[in-house]
Coordinates of N, CA and C in Angstrom, one line a residue:
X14 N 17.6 4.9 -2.8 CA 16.3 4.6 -2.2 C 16.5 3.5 -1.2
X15 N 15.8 3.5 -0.1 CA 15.9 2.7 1.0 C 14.6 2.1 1.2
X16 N 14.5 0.5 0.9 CA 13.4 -0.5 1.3 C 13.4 -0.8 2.6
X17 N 12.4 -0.9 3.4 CA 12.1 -1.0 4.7 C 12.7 -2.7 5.0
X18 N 12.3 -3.8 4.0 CA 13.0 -5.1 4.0 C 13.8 -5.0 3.0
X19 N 15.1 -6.0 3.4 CA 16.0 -6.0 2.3 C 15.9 -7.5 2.0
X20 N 15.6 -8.3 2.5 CA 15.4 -9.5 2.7 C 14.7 -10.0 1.2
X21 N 14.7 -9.6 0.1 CA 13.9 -9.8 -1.1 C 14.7 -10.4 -2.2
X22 N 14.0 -11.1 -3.1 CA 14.5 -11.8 -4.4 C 15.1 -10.9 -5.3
X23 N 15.9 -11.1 -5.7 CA 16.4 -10.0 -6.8 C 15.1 -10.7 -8.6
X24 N 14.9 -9.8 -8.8 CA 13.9 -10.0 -10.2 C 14.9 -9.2 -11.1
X25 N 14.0 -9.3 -12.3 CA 14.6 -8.4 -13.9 C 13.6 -7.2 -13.3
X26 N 14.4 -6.2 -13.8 CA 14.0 -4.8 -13.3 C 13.3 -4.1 -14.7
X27 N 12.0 -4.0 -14.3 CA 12.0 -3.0 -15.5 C 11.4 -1.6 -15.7
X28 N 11.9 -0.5 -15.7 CA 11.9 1.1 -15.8 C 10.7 1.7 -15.5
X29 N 10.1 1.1 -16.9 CA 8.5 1.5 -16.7 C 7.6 0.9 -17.4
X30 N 6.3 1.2 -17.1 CA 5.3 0.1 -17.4 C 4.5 1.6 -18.1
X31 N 3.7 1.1 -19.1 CA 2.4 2.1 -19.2 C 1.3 1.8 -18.8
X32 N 0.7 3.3 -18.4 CA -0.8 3.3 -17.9 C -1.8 1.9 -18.4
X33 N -2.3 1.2 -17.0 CA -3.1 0.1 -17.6 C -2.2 -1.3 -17.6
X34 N -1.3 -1.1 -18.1 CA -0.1 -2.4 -17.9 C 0.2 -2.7 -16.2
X35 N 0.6 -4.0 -16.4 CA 1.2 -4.4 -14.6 C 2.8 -4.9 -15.3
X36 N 3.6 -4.8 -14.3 CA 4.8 -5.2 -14.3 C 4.7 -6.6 -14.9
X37 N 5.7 -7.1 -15.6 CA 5.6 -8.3 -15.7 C 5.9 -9.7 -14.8
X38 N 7.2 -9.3 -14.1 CA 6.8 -10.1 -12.7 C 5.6 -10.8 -12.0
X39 N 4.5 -10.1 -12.2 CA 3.3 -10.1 -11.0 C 2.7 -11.1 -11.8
X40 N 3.3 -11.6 -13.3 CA 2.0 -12.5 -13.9 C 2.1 -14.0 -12.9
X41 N 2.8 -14.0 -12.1 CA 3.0 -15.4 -11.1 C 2.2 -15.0 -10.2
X42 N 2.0 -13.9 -9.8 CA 1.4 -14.0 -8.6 C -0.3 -13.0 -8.6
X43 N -0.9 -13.5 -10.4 CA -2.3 -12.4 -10.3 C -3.3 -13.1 -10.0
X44 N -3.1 -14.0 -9.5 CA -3.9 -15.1 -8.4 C -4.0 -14.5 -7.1
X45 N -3.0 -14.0 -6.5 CA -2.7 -13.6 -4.9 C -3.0 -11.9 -4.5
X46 N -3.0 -11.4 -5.4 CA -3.3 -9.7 -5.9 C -4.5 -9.0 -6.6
X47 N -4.9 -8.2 -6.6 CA -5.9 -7.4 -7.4 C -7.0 -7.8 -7.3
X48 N -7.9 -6.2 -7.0 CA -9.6 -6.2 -6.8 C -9.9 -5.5 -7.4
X49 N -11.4 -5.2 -7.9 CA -12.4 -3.8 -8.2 C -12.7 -3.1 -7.2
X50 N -13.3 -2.5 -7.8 CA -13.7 -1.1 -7.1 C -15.2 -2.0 -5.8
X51 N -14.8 -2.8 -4.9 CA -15.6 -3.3 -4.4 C -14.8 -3.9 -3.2
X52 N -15.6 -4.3 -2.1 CA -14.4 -4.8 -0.7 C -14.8 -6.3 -0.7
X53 N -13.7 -6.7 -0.8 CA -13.4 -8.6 -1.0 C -12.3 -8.6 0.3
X54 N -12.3 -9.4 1.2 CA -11.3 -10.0 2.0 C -10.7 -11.1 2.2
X55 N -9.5 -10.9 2.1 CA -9.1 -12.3 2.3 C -8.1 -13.1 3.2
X56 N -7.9 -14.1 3.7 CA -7.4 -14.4 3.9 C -5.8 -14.3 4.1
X57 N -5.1 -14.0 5.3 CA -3.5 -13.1 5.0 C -2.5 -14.6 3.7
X58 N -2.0 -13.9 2.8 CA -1.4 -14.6 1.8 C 0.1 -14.4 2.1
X59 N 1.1 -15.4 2.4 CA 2.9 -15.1 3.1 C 3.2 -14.8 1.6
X60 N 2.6 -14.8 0.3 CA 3.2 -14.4 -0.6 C 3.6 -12.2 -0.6
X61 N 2.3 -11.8 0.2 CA 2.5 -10.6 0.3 C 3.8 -9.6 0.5
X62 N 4.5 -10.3 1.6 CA 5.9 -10.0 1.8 C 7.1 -9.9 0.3
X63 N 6.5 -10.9 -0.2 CA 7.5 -10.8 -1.6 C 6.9 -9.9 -2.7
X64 N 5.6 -9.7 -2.7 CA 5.2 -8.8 -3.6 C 5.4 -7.4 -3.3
X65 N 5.5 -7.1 -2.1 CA 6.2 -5.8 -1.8 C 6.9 -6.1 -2.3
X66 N 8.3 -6.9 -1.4 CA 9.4 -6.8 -2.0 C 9.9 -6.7 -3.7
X67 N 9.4 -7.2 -4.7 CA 9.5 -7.1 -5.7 C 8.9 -6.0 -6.4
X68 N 7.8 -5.4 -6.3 CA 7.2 -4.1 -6.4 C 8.4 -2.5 -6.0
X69 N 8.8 -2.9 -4.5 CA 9.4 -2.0 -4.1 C 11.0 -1.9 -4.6
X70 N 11.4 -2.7 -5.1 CA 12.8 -3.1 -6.0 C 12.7 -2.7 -6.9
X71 N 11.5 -2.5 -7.9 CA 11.5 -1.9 -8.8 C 11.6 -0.1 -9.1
X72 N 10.4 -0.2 -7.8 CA 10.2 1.4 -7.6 C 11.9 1.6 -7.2
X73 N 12.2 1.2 -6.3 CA 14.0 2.0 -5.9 C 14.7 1.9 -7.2
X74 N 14.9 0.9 -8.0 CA 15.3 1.1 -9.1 C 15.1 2.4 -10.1
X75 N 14.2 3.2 -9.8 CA 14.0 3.6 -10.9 C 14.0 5.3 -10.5
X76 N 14.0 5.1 -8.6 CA 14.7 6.0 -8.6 C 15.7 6.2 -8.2
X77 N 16.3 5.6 -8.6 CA 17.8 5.4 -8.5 C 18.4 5.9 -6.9
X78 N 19.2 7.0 -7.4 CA 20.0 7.7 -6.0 C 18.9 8.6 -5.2
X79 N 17.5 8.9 -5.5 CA 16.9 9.6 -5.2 C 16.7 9.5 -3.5
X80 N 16.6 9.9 -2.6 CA 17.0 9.6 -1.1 C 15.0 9.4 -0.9
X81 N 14.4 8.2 -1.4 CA 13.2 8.0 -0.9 C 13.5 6.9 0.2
X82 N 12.1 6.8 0.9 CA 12.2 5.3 1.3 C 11.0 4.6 0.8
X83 N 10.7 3.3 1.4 CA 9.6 2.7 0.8 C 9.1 1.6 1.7
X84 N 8.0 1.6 2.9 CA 7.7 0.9 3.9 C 6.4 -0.2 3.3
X85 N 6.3 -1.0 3.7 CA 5.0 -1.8 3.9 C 4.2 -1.7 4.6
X86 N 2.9 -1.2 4.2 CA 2.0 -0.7 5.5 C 0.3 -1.3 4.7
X87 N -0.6 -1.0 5.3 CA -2.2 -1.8 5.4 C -1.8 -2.8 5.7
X88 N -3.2 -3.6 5.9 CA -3.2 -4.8 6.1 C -2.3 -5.9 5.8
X89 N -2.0 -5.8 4.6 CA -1.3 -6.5 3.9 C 0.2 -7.1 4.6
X90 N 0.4 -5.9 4.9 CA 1.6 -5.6 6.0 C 1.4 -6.4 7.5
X91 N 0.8 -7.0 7.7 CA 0.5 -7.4 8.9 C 0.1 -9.3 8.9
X92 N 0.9 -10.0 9.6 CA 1.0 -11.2 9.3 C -0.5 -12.0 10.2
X93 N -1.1 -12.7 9.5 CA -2.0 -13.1 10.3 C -3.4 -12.3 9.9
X94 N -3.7 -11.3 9.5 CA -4.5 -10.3 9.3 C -5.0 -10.2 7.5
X95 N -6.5 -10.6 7.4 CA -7.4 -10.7 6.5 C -7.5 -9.2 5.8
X96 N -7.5 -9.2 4.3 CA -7.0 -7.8 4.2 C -7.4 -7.6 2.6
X97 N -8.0 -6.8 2.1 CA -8.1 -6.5 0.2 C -7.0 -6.9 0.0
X98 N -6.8 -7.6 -1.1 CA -5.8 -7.7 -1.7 C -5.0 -7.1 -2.8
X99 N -4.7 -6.1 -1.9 CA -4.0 -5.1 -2.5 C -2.6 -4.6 -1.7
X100 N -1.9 -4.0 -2.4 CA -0.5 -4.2 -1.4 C -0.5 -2.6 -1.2
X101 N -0.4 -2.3 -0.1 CA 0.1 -1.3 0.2 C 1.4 -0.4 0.7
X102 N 1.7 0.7 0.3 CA 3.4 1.2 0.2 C 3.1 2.3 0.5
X103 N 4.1 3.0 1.7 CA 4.1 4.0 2.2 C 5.5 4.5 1.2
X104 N 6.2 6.1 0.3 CA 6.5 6.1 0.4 C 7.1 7.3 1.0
X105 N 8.2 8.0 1.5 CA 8.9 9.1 1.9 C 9.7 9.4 2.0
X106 N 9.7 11.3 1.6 CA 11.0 11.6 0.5 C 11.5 13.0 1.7
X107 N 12.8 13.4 1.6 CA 13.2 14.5 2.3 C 12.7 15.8 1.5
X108 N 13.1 16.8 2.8 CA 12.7 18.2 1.6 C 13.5 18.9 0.7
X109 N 14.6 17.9 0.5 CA 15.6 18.1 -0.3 C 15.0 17.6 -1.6
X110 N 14.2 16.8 -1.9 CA 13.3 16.0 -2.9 C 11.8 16.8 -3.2
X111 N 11.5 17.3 -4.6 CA 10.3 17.8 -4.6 C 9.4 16.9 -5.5
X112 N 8.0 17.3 -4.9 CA 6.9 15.9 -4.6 C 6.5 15.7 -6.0
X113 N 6.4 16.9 -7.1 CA 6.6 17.0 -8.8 C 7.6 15.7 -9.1
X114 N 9.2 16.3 -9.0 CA 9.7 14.5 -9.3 C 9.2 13.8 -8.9
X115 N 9.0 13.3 -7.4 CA 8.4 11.9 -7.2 C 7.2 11.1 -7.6
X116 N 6.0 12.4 -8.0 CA 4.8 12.1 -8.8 C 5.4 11.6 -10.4
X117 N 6.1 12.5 -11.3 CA 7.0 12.2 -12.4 C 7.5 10.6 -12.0
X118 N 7.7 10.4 -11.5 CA 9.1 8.9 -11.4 C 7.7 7.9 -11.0
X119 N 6.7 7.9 -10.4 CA 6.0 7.0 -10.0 C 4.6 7.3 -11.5
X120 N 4.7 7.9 -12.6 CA 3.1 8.0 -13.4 C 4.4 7.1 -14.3
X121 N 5.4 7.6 -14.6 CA 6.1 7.1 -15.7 C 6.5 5.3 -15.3
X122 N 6.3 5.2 -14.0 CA 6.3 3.5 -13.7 C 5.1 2.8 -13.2
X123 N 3.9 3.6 -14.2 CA 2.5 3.4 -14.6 C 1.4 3.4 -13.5
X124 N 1.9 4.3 -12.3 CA 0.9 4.7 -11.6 C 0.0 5.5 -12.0
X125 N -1.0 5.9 -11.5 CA -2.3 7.0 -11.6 C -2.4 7.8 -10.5
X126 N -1.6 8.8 -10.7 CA -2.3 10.0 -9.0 C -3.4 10.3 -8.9
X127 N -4.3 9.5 -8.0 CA -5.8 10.1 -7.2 C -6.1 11.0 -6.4
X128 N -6.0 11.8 -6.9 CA -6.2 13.1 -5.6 C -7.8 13.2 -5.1
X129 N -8.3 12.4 -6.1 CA -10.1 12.1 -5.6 C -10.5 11.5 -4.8
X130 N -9.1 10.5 -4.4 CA -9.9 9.4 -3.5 C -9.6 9.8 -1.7
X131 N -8.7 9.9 -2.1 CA -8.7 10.5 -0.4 C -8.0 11.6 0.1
X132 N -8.8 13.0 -0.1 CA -8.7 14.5 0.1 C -6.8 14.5 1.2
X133 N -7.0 13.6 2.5 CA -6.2 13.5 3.4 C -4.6 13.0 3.1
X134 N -4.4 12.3 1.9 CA -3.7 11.6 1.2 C -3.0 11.8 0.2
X135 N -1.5 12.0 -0.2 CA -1.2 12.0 -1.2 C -0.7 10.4 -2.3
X136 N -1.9 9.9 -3.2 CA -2.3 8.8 -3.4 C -1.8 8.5 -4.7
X137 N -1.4 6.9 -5.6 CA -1.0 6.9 -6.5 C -1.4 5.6 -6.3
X138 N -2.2 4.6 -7.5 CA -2.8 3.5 -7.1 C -2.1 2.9 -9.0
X139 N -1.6 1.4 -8.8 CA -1.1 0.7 -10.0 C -2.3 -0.3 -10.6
X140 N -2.9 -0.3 -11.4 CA -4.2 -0.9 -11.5 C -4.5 -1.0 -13.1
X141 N -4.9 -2.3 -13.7 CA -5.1 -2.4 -15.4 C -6.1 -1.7 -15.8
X142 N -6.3 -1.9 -17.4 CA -7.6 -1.0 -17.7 C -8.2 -1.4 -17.5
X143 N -9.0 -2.3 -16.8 CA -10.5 -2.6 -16.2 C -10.5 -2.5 -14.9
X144 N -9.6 -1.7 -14.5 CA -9.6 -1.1 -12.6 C -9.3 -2.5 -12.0
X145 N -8.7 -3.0 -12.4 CA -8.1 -4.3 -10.9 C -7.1 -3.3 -10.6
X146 N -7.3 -3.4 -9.5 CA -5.9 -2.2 -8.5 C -4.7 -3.6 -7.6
X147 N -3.8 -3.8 -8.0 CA -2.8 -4.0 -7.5 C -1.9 -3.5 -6.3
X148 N -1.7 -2.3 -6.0 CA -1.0 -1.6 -5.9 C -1.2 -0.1 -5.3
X149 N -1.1 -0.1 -4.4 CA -1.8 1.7 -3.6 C -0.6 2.4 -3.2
X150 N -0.6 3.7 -3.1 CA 1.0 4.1 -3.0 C 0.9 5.7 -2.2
X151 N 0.9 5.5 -0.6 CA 0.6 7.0 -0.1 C 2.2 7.8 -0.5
X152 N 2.1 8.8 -0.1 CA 3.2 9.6 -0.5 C 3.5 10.6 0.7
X153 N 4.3 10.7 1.6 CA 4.7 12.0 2.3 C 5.9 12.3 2.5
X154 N 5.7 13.7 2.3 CA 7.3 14.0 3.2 C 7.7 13.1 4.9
X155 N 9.6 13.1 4.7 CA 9.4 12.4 5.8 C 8.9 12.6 7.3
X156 N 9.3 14.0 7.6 CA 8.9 14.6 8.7 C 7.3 15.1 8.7
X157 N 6.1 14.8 7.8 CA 5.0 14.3 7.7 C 4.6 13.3 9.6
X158 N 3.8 14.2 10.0 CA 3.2 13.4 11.5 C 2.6 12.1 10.9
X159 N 2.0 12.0 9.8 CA 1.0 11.2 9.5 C 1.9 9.8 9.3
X160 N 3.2 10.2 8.6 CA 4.2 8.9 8.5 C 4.2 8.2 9.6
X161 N 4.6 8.8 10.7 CA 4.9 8.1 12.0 C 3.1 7.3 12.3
X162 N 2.0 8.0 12.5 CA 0.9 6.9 12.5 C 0.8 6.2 11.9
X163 N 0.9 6.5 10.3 CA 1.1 5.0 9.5 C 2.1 4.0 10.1
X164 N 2.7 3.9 10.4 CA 3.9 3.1 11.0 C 3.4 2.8 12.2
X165 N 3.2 3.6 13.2 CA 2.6 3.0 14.5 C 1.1 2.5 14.5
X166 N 0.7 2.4 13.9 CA -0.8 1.4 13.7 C -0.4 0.2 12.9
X167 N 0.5 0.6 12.0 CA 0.8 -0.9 11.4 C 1.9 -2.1 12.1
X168 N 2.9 -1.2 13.0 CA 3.5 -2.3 14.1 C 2.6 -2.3 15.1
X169 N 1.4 -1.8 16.0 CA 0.5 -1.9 16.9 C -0.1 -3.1 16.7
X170 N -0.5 -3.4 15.4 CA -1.4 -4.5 14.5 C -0.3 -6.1 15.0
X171 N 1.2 -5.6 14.8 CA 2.2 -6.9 14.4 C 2.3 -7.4 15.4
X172 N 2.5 -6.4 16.5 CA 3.0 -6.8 18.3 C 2.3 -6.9 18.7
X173 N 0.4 -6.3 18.8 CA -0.6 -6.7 19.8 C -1.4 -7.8 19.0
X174 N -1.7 -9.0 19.4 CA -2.1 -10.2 18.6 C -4.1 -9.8 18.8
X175 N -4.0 -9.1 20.2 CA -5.4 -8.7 20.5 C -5.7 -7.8 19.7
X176 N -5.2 -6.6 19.1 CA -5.6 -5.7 19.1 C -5.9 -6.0 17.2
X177 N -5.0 -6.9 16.8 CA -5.1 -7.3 15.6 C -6.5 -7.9 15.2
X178 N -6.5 -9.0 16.2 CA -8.1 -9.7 16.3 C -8.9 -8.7 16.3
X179 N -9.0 -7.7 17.0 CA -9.9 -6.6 17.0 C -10.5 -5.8 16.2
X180 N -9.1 -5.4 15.4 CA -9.3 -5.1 13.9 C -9.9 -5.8 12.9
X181 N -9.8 -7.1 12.4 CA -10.1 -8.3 12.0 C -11.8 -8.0 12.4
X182 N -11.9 -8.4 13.4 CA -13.3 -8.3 13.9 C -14.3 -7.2 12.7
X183 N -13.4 -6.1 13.4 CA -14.2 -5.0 12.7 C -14.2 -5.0 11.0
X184 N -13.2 -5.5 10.3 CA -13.3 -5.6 9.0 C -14.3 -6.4 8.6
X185 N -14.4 -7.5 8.8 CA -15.2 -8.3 8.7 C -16.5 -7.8 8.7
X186 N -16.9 -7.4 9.7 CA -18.3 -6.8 10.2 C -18.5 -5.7 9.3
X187 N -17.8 -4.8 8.5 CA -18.1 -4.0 8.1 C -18.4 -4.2 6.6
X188 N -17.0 -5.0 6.4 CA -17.3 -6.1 4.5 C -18.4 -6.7 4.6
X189 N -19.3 -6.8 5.9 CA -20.3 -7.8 5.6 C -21.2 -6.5 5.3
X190 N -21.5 -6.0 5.8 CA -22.4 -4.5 5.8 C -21.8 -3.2 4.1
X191 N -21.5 -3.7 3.5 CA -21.0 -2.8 2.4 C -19.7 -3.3 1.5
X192 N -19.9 -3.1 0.0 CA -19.5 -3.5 -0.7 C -18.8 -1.8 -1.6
X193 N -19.2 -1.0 -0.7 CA -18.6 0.4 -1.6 C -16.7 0.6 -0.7
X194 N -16.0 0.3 -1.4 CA -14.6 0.9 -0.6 C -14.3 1.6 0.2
X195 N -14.9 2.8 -0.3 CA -14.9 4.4 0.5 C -15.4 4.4 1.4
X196 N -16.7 3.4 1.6 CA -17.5 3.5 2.9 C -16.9 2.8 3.7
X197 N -16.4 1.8 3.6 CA -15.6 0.7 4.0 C -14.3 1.5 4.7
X198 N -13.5 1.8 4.0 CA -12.4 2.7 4.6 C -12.8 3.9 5.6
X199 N -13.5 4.6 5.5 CA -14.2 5.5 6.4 C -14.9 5.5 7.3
X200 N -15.5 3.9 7.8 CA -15.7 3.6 8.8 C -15.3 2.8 9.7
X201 N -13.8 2.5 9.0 CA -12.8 2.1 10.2 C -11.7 2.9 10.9
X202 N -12.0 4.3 10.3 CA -11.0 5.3 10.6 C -11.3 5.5 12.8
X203 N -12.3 5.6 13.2 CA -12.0 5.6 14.2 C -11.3 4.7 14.7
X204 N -11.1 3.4 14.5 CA -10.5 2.2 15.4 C -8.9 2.6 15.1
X205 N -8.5 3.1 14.2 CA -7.3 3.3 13.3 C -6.6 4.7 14.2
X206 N -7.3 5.4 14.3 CA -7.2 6.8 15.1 C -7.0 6.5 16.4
X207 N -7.4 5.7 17.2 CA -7.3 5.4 18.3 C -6.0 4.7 18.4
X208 N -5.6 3.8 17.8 CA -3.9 3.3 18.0 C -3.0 3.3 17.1
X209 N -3.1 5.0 16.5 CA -2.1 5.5 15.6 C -1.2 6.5 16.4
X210 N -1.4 6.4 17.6 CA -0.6 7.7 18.3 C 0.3 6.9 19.6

């Protein structure tokens, strides 16, 4: 498995978690992490870098030699930039890898596949039983077009400081205007679409 940073703490690894459970690691950091089903923004937190990193250490762990990778991408991913506090992880697997294992390896390390939440998306979200979500987890193959936009909107964000403010702008304005997620996410898709290519 290949992490996009290597630059990370080594933690105690552990296999798997069950549904509803959070890793145990994260009890340091459930101050800096997790929302409901509602849009809260916050402030960018430098702890975020390490919670990928320790999140995604575990995920490679577990699958071992499996040829995935594992990127940091939303908000979260972006230094300077106000963001739900939830971490987001792009992962991608070759077509030597089928998407059945990678669903298997990521429910048994106490994810939830949502295929409800976004039709466009192959989705896996880490979250306790009262829905605090932690943790969001797209899924594509690697030669997926969609990979390459996720990645180029999320370095567009890192290298244009303007276009970041921009973004920012619009989140805000929109968190002030609605508290439903979905609507929230849905109506920032055009600014997203415009400097994903």
């Amino acid at each position: 498995a290949k992490i996009e940073n290597l630059n990370y703490m080594k933690s105690e690894l552990i296999s798997s978690v069950k549904k509803g459970d959070i890793p145990s690691y994260l009890g340091e950091y459930l101050s800096d992490i997790g929302i409901g089903h509602i849009v809260e923004l916050r402030e960018y937190n430098p702890h975020y870098k390490e919670i990928f990193s320790r999140e995604s250490e575990r995920i490679a762990s577990i699958f071992d030699q499996l040829p995935i990778s594992l990127h940091h991408i939303g908000s979260t991913s972006v230094e300077g930039l106000c963001a739900k506090p939830i971490i987001d992880i792009l992962l991608t697997y070759p077509e030597t890898v089928t998407f059945e294992s990678v669903k298997k390896v990521l429910v048994d390390a106490g994810y939830f596949f949502r295929e409800d939440l976004f039709p466009e998306r192959t989705y896996f979200v880490l979250e306790n039983d009262k829905g605090i979500r932690y943790f969001a987890i797209t899924v594509y193959m690697s030669d997926d077009v969609r990979v390459k936009e996720l990645l180029t909107f999320r370095d567009k964000l890192r290298d244009n400081p303007s276009i970041m403010e921009e973004y920012m702008e619009i989140k805000r304005k929109l968190s002030a205007e609605t508290t439903n997620r979905q609507e929230y996410t849905n109506q920032k898709s055009e600014f997203i679409q415009r400097y994903s290519k």
